[in-house]
Amino acid sequence: MAELPGSEARPSYLAYLVSFSSIGAVWFAHMVITEYLDRATPVLIQLNLILLMVVAFLPFPTRLLGEFIGASNAERVATTVFGINLLLTAVLVWVLWRYAVHAGLVRPDVTDEDLKTLNKRLTPSVGAYVVMIVLGLFLPVVAVFGYLVIAVFILVPFRATRHRSPHT
């Protein structure tokens, strides 16, 4: 049976789509967090640099994912490494937010309801990534699509949590 042109590249396209969506979700979550901040501290900047380091590493597991999806045991390893990278980004975004709140870096005009909403939006992704990593050991391709769903979940509803500027 003849394969369609470009079909050998499909796993790479999927890996890129999931990676790009995940990076977009991290960027968007980070942007929302920084909109709530009144000031920064050296610790916040260091946490930001660690987050940047983990996000900047994502092309490596993305390449693994693109190369090894469909290659039995190798796809499990690639999916797990990719998921661990995403889990680390989610944990670091959550830590960054928790640090900002506990260090009193949040603007004084931010309401308790805004804080609760953002807490609710950031926390579930950590658990979801753990579930997808475990699922990836058995059903790697399903886990990859799960990573995409998590990214979309983070991206879409965040519009409702963005703080409105007094100028709009």
JSON list of C-alpha atoms in Angstrom, two decimals:
[
{"chain": "A", "resi": 1, "resn": "MET", "atom": "CA", "xyz": [0.00, 0.00, 0.00]},
{"chain": "A", "resi": 2, "resn": "ALA", "atom": "CA", "xyz": [1.42, 3.38, -1.03]},
{"chain": "A", "resi": 3, "resn": "GLU", "atom": "CA", "xyz": [1.81, 6.07, 1.61]},
{"chain": "A", "resi": 4, "resn": "LEU", "atom": "CA", "xyz": [0.56, 9.57, 1.09]},
{"chain": "A", "resi": 5, "resn": "PRO", "atom": "CA", "xyz": [3.23, 12.19, 0.32]},
{"chain": "A", "resi": 6, "resn": "GLY", "atom": "CA", "xyz": [4.57, 13.72, 3.51]},
{"chain": "A", "resi": 7, "resn": "SER", "atom": "CA", "xyz": [3.08, 11.03, 5.74]},
{"chain": "A", "resi": 8, "resn": "GLU", "atom": "CA", "xyz": [6.51, 10.25, 7.20]},
{"chain": "A", "resi": 9, "resn": "ALA", "atom": "CA", "xyz": [6.65, 13.84, 8.47]},
{"chain": "A", "resi": 10, "resn": "ARG", "atom": "CA", "xyz": [3.28, 13.73, 10.26]},
{"chain": "A", "resi": 11, "resn": "PRO", "atom": "CA", "xyz": [4.74, 12.82, 13.67]},
{"chain": "A", "resi": 12, "resn": "SER", "atom": "CA", "xyz": [7.08, 15.81, 13.39]},
{"chain": "A", "resi": 13, "resn": "TYR", "atom": "CA", "xyz": [4.16, 18.10, 12.59]},
{"chain": "A", "resi": 14, "resn": "LEU", "atom": "CA", "xyz": [2.23, 16.74, 15.55]},
{"chain": "A", "resi": 15, "resn": "ALA", "atom": "CA", "xyz": [5.23, 17.18, 17.85]},
{"chain": "A", "resi": 16, "resn": "TYR", "atom": "CA", "xyz": [5.69, 20.75, 16.62]},
{"chain": "A", "resi": 17, "resn": "LEU", "atom": "CA", "xyz": [1.99, 21.57, 17.10]},
{"chain": "A", "resi": 18, "resn": "VAL", "atom": "CA", "xyz": [1.95, 20.20, 20.65]},
{"chain": "A", "resi": 19, "resn": "SER", "atom": "CA", "xyz": [5.25, 21.89, 21.49]},
{"chain": "A", "resi": 20, "resn": "PHE", "atom": "CA", "xyz": [4.20, 25.26, 20.07]},
{"chain": "A", "resi": 21, "resn": "SER", "atom": "CA", "xyz": [0.83, 25.11, 21.84]},
{"chain": "A", "resi": 22, "resn": "SER", "atom": "CA", "xyz": [2.53, 24.20, 25.12]},
{"chain": "A", "resi": 23, "resn": "ILE", "atom": "CA", "xyz": [5.05, 27.02, 24.82]},
{"chain": "A", "resi": 24, "resn": "GLY", "atom": "CA", "xyz": [2.19, 29.38, 23.98]},
{"chain": "A", "resi": 25, "resn": "ALA", "atom": "CA", "xyz": [0.31, 28.22, 27.07]},
{"chain": "A", "resi": 26, "resn": "VAL", "atom": "CA", "xyz": [3.35, 28.83, 29.29]},
{"chain": "A", "resi": 27, "resn": "TRP", "atom": "CA", "xyz": [3.94, 32.23, 27.72]},
{"chain": "A", "resi": 28, "resn": "PHE", "atom": "CA", "xyz": [0.30, 33.19, 28.12]},
{"chain": "A", "resi": 29, "resn": "ALA", "atom": "CA", "xyz": [0.14, 32.02, 31.74]},
{"chain": "A", "resi": 30, "resn": "HIS", "atom": "CA", "xyz": [3.33, 33.95, 32.44]},
{"chain": "A", "resi": 31, "resn": "MET", "atom": "CA", "xyz": [1.91, 37.05, 30.77]},
{"chain": "A", "resi": 32, "resn": "VAL", "atom": "CA", "xyz": [-1.26, 36.84, 32.88]},
{"chain": "A", "resi": 33, "resn": "ILE", "atom": "CA", "xyz": [0.79, 36.42, 36.05]},
{"chain": "A", "resi": 34, "resn": "THR", "atom": "CA", "xyz": [2.99, 39.42, 35.28]},
{"chain": "A", "resi": 35, "resn": "GLU", "atom": "CA", "xyz": [-0.08, 41.59, 34.65]},
{"chain": "A", "resi": 36, "resn": "TYR", "atom": "CA", "xyz": [-1.01, 41.04, 38.28]},
{"chain": "A", "resi": 37, "resn": "LEU", "atom": "CA", "xyz": [2.41, 42.02, 39.64]},
{"chain": "A", "resi": 38, "resn": "ASP", "atom": "CA", "xyz": [3.26, 45.34, 41.24]},
{"chain": "A", "resi": 39, "resn": "ARG", "atom": "CA", "xyz": [6.99, 44.74, 41.43]},
{"chain": "A", "resi": 40, "resn": "ALA", "atom": "CA", "xyz": [9.68, 42.10, 41.10]},
{"chain": "A", "resi": 41, "resn": "THR", "atom": "CA", "xyz": [12.39, 40.76, 43.38]},
{"chain": "A", "resi": 42, "resn": "PRO", "atom": "CA", "xyz": [15.69, 39.03, 42.59]},
{"chain": "A", "resi": 43, "resn": "VAL", "atom": "CA", "xyz": [14.08, 35.69, 43.55]},
{"chain": "A", "resi": 44, "resn": "LEU", "atom": "CA", "xyz": [11.22, 36.27, 41.09]},
{"chain": "A", "resi": 45, "resn": "ILE", "atom": "CA", "xyz": [13.73, 37.06, 38.36]},
{"chain": "A", "resi": 46, "resn": "GLN", "atom": "CA", "xyz": [15.71, 33.90, 39.19]},
{"chain": "A", "resi": 47, "resn": "LEU", "atom": "CA", "xyz": [12.51, 31.82, 39.04]},
{"chain": "A", "resi": 48, "resn": "ASN", "atom": "CA", "xyz": [11.78, 33.41, 35.66]},
{"chain": "A", "resi": 49, "resn": "LEU", "atom": "CA", "xyz": [15.23, 32.43, 34.39]},
{"chain": "A", "resi": 50, "resn": "ILE", "atom": "CA", "xyz": [14.76, 28.84, 35.56]},
{"chain": "A", "resi": 51, "resn": "LEU", "atom": "CA", "xyz": [11.39, 28.76, 33.80]},
{"chain": "A", "resi": 52, "resn": "LEU", "atom": "CA", "xyz": [13.02, 30.14, 30.65]},
{"chain": "A", "resi": 53, "resn": "MET", "atom": "CA", "xyz": [15.72, 27.46, 30.85]},
{"chain": "A", "resi": 54, "resn": "VAL", "atom": "CA", "xyz": [13.14, 24.67, 31.07]},
{"chain": "A", "resi": 55, "resn": "VAL", "atom": "CA", "xyz": [11.05, 26.14, 28.22]},
{"chain": "A", "resi": 56, "resn": "ALA", "atom": "CA", "xyz": [14.18, 26.61, 26.09]},
{"chain": "A", "resi": 57, "resn": "PHE", "atom": "CA", "xyz": [14.95, 22.89, 26.55]},
{"chain": "A", "resi": 58, "resn": "LEU", "atom": "CA", "xyz": [11.62, 21.86, 24.98]},
{"chain": "A", "resi": 59, "resn": "PRO", "atom": "CA", "xyz": [12.97, 21.60, 21.38]},
{"chain": "A", "resi": 60, "resn": "PHE", "atom": "CA", "xyz": [15.05, 18.58, 22.41]},
{"chain": "A", "resi": 61, "resn": "PRO", "atom": "CA", "xyz": [12.18, 16.39, 23.66]},
{"chain": "A", "resi": 62, "resn": "THR", "atom": "CA", "xyz": [10.08, 17.74, 20.76]},
{"chain": "A", "resi": 63, "resn": "ARG", "atom": "CA", "xyz": [12.64, 16.34, 18.33]},
{"chain": "A", "resi": 64, "resn": "LEU", "atom": "CA", "xyz": [12.63, 13.00, 20.17]},
{"chain": "A", "resi": 65, "resn": "LEU", "atom": "CA", "xyz": [8.86, 12.94, 20.00]},
{"chain": "A", "resi": 66, "resn": "GLY", "atom": "CA", "xyz": [8.82, 13.73, 16.29]},
{"chain": "A", "resi": 67, "resn": "GLU", "atom": "CA", "xyz": [11.41, 11.07, 15.51]},
{"chain": "A", "resi": 68, "resn": "PHE", "atom": "CA", "xyz": [10.14, 8.23, 17.66]},
{"chain": "A", "resi": 69, "resn": "ILE", "atom": "CA", "xyz": [6.34, 8.40, 17.64]},
{"chain": "A", "resi": 70, "resn": "GLY", "atom": "CA", "xyz": [5.28, 5.09, 16.16]},
{"chain": "A", "resi": 71, "resn": "ALA", "atom": "CA", "xyz": [8.53, 3.33, 17.14]},
{"chain": "A", "resi": 72, "resn": "SER", "atom": "CA", "xyz": [7.17, 1.04, 19.91]},
{"chain": "A", "resi": 73, "resn": "ASN", "atom": "CA", "xyz": [9.25, 1.39, 23.11]},
{"chain": "A", "resi": 74, "resn": "ALA", "atom": "CA", "xyz": [11.13, 4.48, 21.92]},
{"chain": "A", "resi": 75, "resn": "GLU", "atom": "CA", "xyz": [7.88, 6.44, 21.63]},
{"chain": "A", "resi": 76, "resn": "ARG", "atom": "CA", "xyz": [7.15, 5.72, 25.29]},
{"chain": "A", "resi": 77, "resn": "VAL", "atom": "CA", "xyz": [10.49, 7.18, 26.33]},
{"chain": "A", "resi": 78, "resn": "ALA", "atom": "CA", "xyz": [10.08, 10.20, 24.02]},
{"chain": "A", "resi": 79, "resn": "THR", "atom": "CA", "xyz": [6.55, 10.85, 25.28]},
{"chain": "A", "resi": 80, "resn": "THR", "atom": "CA", "xyz": [7.69, 10.54, 28.89]},
{"chain": "A", "resi": 81, "resn": "VAL", "atom": "CA", "xyz": [10.66, 12.90, 28.44]},
{"chain": "A", "resi": 82, "resn": "PHE", "atom": "CA", "xyz": [8.41, 15.39, 26.65]},
{"chain": "A", "resi": 83, "resn": "GLY", "atom": "CA", "xyz": [5.80, 15.13, 29.42]},
{"chain": "A", "resi": 84, "resn": "ILE", "atom": "CA", "xyz": [8.35, 15.58, 32.18]},
{"chain": "A", "resi": 85, "resn": "ASN", "atom": "CA", "xyz": [9.57, 18.76, 30.47]},
{"chain": "A", "resi": 86, "resn": "LEU", "atom": "CA", "xyz": [5.98, 20.05, 30.31]},
{"chain": "A", "resi": 87, "resn": "LEU", "atom": "CA", "xyz": [5.38, 19.07, 33.93]},
{"chain": "A", "resi": 88, "resn": "LEU", "atom": "CA", "xyz": [8.46, 21.02, 34.99]},
{"chain": "A", "resi": 89, "resn": "THR", "atom": "CA", "xyz": [7.21, 24.10, 33.14]},
{"chain": "A", "resi": 90, "resn": "ALA", "atom": "CA", "xyz": [3.80, 23.81, 34.81]},
{"chain": "A", "resi": 91, "resn": "VAL", "atom": "CA", "xyz": [5.36, 23.39, 38.25]},
{"chain": "A", "resi": 92, "resn": "LEU", "atom": "CA", "xyz": [7.64, 26.39, 37.69]},
{"chain": "A", "resi": 93, "resn": "VAL", "atom": "CA", "xyz": [4.76, 28.61, 36.52]},
{"chain": "A", "resi": 94, "resn": "TRP", "atom": "CA", "xyz": [2.82, 27.57, 39.61]},
{"chain": "A", "resi": 95, "resn": "VAL", "atom": "CA", "xyz": [5.84, 28.18, 41.89]},
{"chain": "A", "resi": 96, "resn": "LEU", "atom": "CA", "xyz": [6.40, 31.57, 40.28]},
{"chain": "A", "resi": 97, "resn": "TRP", "atom": "CA", "xyz": [2.79, 32.54, 40.97]},
{"chain": "A", "resi": 98, "resn": "ARG", "atom": "CA", "xyz": [2.78, 31.18, 44.53]},
{"chain": "A", "resi": 99, "resn": "TYR", "atom": "CA", "xyz": [6.03, 33.00, 45.28]},
{"chain": "A", "resi": 100, "resn": "ALA", "atom": "CA", "xyz": [4.63, 36.28, 43.91]},
{"chain": "A", "resi": 101, "resn": "VAL", "atom": "CA", "xyz": [1.50, 35.98, 46.07]},
{"chain": "A", "resi": 102, "resn": "HIS", "atom": "CA", "xyz": [3.36, 34.99, 49.25]},
{"chain": "A", "resi": 103, "resn": "ALA", "atom": "CA", "xyz": [6.07, 37.63, 48.77]},
{"chain": "A", "resi": 104, "resn": "GLY", "atom": "CA", "xyz": [3.43, 40.36, 48.42]},
{"chain": "A", "resi": 105, "resn": "LEU", "atom": "CA", "xyz": [4.37, 41.21, 44.84]},
{"chain": "A", "resi": 106, "resn": "VAL", "atom": "CA", "xyz": [0.77, 41.29, 43.58]},
{"chain": "A", "resi": 107, "resn": "ARG", "atom": "CA", "xyz": [-0.74, 44.71, 42.87]},
{"chain": "A", "resi": 108, "resn": "PRO", "atom": "CA", "xyz": [-2.91, 46.01, 45.71]},
{"chain": "A", "resi": 109, "resn": "ASP", "atom": "CA", "xyz": [-5.95, 46.45, 43.43]},
{"chain": "A", "resi": 110, "resn": "VAL", "atom": "CA", "xyz": [-6.14, 42.71, 42.64]},
{"chain": "A", "resi": 111, "resn": "THR", "atom": "CA", "xyz": [-9.18, 41.16, 44.30]},
{"chain": "A", "resi": 112, "resn": "ASP", "atom": "CA", "xyz": [-9.27, 37.92, 46.25]},
{"chain": "A", "resi": 113, "resn": "GLU", "atom": "CA", "xyz": [-11.57, 36.54, 43.54]},
{"chain": "A", "resi": 114, "resn": "ASP", "atom": "CA", "xyz": [-8.92, 37.29, 40.89]},
{"chain": "A", "resi": 115, "resn": "LEU", "atom": "CA", "xyz": [-6.33, 35.47, 42.98]},
{"chain": "A", "resi": 116, "resn": "LYS", "atom": "CA", "xyz": [-8.59, 32.44, 43.47]},
{"chain": "A", "resi": 117, "resn": "THR", "atom": "CA", "xyz": [-9.41, 32.31, 39.76]},
{"chain": "A", "resi": 118, "resn": "LEU", "atom": "CA", "xyz": [-5.76, 32.33, 38.77]},
{"chain": "A", "resi": 119, "resn": "ASN", "atom": "CA", "xyz": [-4.91, 29.73, 41.42]},
{"chain": "A", "resi": 120, "resn": "LYS", "atom": "CA", "xyz": [-7.64, 27.46, 40.02]},
{"chain": "A", "resi": 121, "resn": "ARG", "atom": "CA", "xyz": [-6.41, 27.91, 36.45]},
{"chain": "A", "resi": 122, "resn": "LEU", "atom": "CA", "xyz": [-2.76, 27.14, 37.23]},
{"chain": "A", "resi": 123, "resn": "THR", "atom": "CA", "xyz": [-3.08, 24.19, 39.59]},
{"chain": "A", "resi": 124, "resn": "PRO", "atom": "CA", "xyz": [-4.94, 21.57, 37.47]},
{"chain": "A", "resi": 125, "resn": "SER", "atom": "CA", "xyz": [-2.33, 21.49, 34.71]},
{"chain": "A", "resi": 126, "resn": "VAL", "atom": "CA", "xyz": [0.26, 20.04, 37.10]},
{"chain": "A", "resi": 127, "resn": "GLY", "atom": "CA", "xyz": [-1.97, 17.06, 37.91]},
{"chain": "A", "resi": 128, "resn": "ALA", "atom": "CA", "xyz": [-3.04, 16.69, 34.29]},
{"chain": "A", "resi": 129, "resn": "TYR", "atom": "CA", "xyz": [0.58, 16.42, 33.15]},
{"chain": "A", "resi": 130, "resn": "VAL", "atom": "CA", "xyz": [1.25, 13.70, 35.73]},
{"chain": "A", "resi": 131, "resn": "VAL", "atom": "CA", "xyz": [-1.77, 11.77, 34.45]},
{"chain": "A", "resi": 132, "resn": "MET", "atom": "CA", "xyz": [-0.61, 12.15, 30.83]},
{"chain": "A", "resi": 133, "resn": "ILE", "atom": "CA", "xyz": [2.93, 11.03, 31.67]},
{"chain": "A", "resi": 134, "resn": "VAL", "atom": "CA", "xyz": [1.58, 7.83, 33.25]},
{"chain": "A", "resi": 135, "resn": "LEU", "atom": "CA", "xyz": [-0.86, 7.34, 30.37]},
{"chain": "A", "resi": 136, "resn": "GLY", "atom": "CA", "xyz": [2.04, 7.82, 27.95]},
{"chain": "A", "resi": 137, "resn": "LEU", "atom": "CA", "xyz": [3.70, 4.70, 29.30]},
{"chain": "A", "resi": 138, "resn": "PHE", "atom": "CA", "xyz": [0.78, 2.68, 27.92]},
{"chain": "A", "resi": 139, "resn": "LEU", "atom": "CA", "xyz": [-0.74, 4.84, 25.17]},
{"chain": "A", "resi": 140, "resn": "PRO", "atom": "CA", "xyz": [1.93, 7.31, 24.02]},
{"chain": "A", "resi": 141, "resn": "VAL", "atom": "CA", "xyz": [0.01, 8.86, 21.12]},
{"chain": "A", "resi": 142, "resn": "VAL", "atom": "CA", "xyz": [-3.05, 9.43, 23.33]},
{"chain": "A", "resi": 143, "resn": "ALA", "atom": "CA", "xyz": [-0.80, 11.18, 25.86]},
{"chain": "A", "resi": 144, "resn": "VAL", "atom": "CA", "xyz": [0.61, 13.45, 23.15]},
{"chain": "A", "resi": 145, "resn": "PHE", "atom": "CA", "xyz": [-2.91, 14.52, 22.22]},
{"chain": "A", "resi": 146, "resn": "GLY", "atom": "CA", "xyz": [-3.56, 14.94, 25.96]},
{"chain": "A", "resi": 147, "resn": "TYR", "atom": "CA", "xyz": [-0.62, 17.36, 26.16]},
{"chain": "A", "resi": 148, "resn": "LEU", "atom": "CA", "xyz": [-2.23, 19.33, 23.33]},
{"chain": "A", "resi": 149, "resn": "VAL", "atom": "CA", "xyz": [-5.59, 19.39, 25.15]},
{"chain": "A", "resi": 150, "resn": "ILE", "atom": "CA", "xyz": [-3.90, 20.68, 28.32]},
{"chain": "A", "resi": 151, "resn": "ALA", "atom": "CA", "xyz": [-2.26, 23.51, 26.35]},
{"chain": "A", "resi": 152, "resn": "VAL", "atom": "CA", "xyz": [-5.57, 24.47, 24.74]},
{"chain": "A", "resi": 153, "resn": "PHE", "atom": "CA", "xyz": [-7.29, 24.30, 28.14]},
{"chain": "A", "resi": 154, "resn": "ILE", "atom": "CA", "xyz": [-4.73, 26.76, 29.52]},
{"chain": "A", "resi": 155, "resn": "LEU", "atom": "CA", "xyz": [-4.84, 29.08, 26.52]},
{"chain": "A", "resi": 156, "resn": "VAL", "atom": "CA", "xyz": [-8.54, 29.46, 25.86]},
{"chain": "A", "resi": 157, "resn": "PRO", "atom": "CA", "xyz": [-10.05, 30.23, 29.29]},
{"chain": "A", "resi": 158, "resn": "PHE", "atom": "CA", "xyz": [-7.22, 32.54, 30.35]},
{"chain": "A", "resi": 159, "resn": "ARG", "atom": "CA", "xyz": [-8.87, 35.34, 28.39]},
{"chain": "A", "resi": 160, "resn": "ALA", "atom": "CA", "xyz": [-11.50, 35.45, 31.10]},
{"chain": "A", "resi": 161, "resn": "THR", "atom": "CA", "xyz": [-8.90, 35.72, 33.88]},
{"chain": "A", "resi": 162, "resn": "ARG", "atom": "CA", "xyz": [-6.87, 38.54, 32.36]},
{"chain": "A", "resi": 163, "resn": "HIS", "atom": "CA", "xyz": [-7.01, 41.66, 34.48]},
{"chain": "A", "resi": 164, "resn": "ARG", "atom": "CA", "xyz": [-8.56, 44.56, 32.64]},
{"chain": "A", "resi": 165, "resn": "SER", "atom": "CA", "xyz": [-6.43, 47.65, 32.47]},
{"chain": "A", "resi": 166, "resn": "PRO", "atom": "CA", "xyz": [-8.05, 50.83, 33.81]},
{"chain": "A", "resi": 167, "resn": "HIS", "atom": "CA", "xyz": [-7.42, 52.29, 30.33]},
{"chain": "A", "resi": 168, "resn": "THR", "atom": "CA", "xyz": [-9.71, 49.81, 28.51]}
]
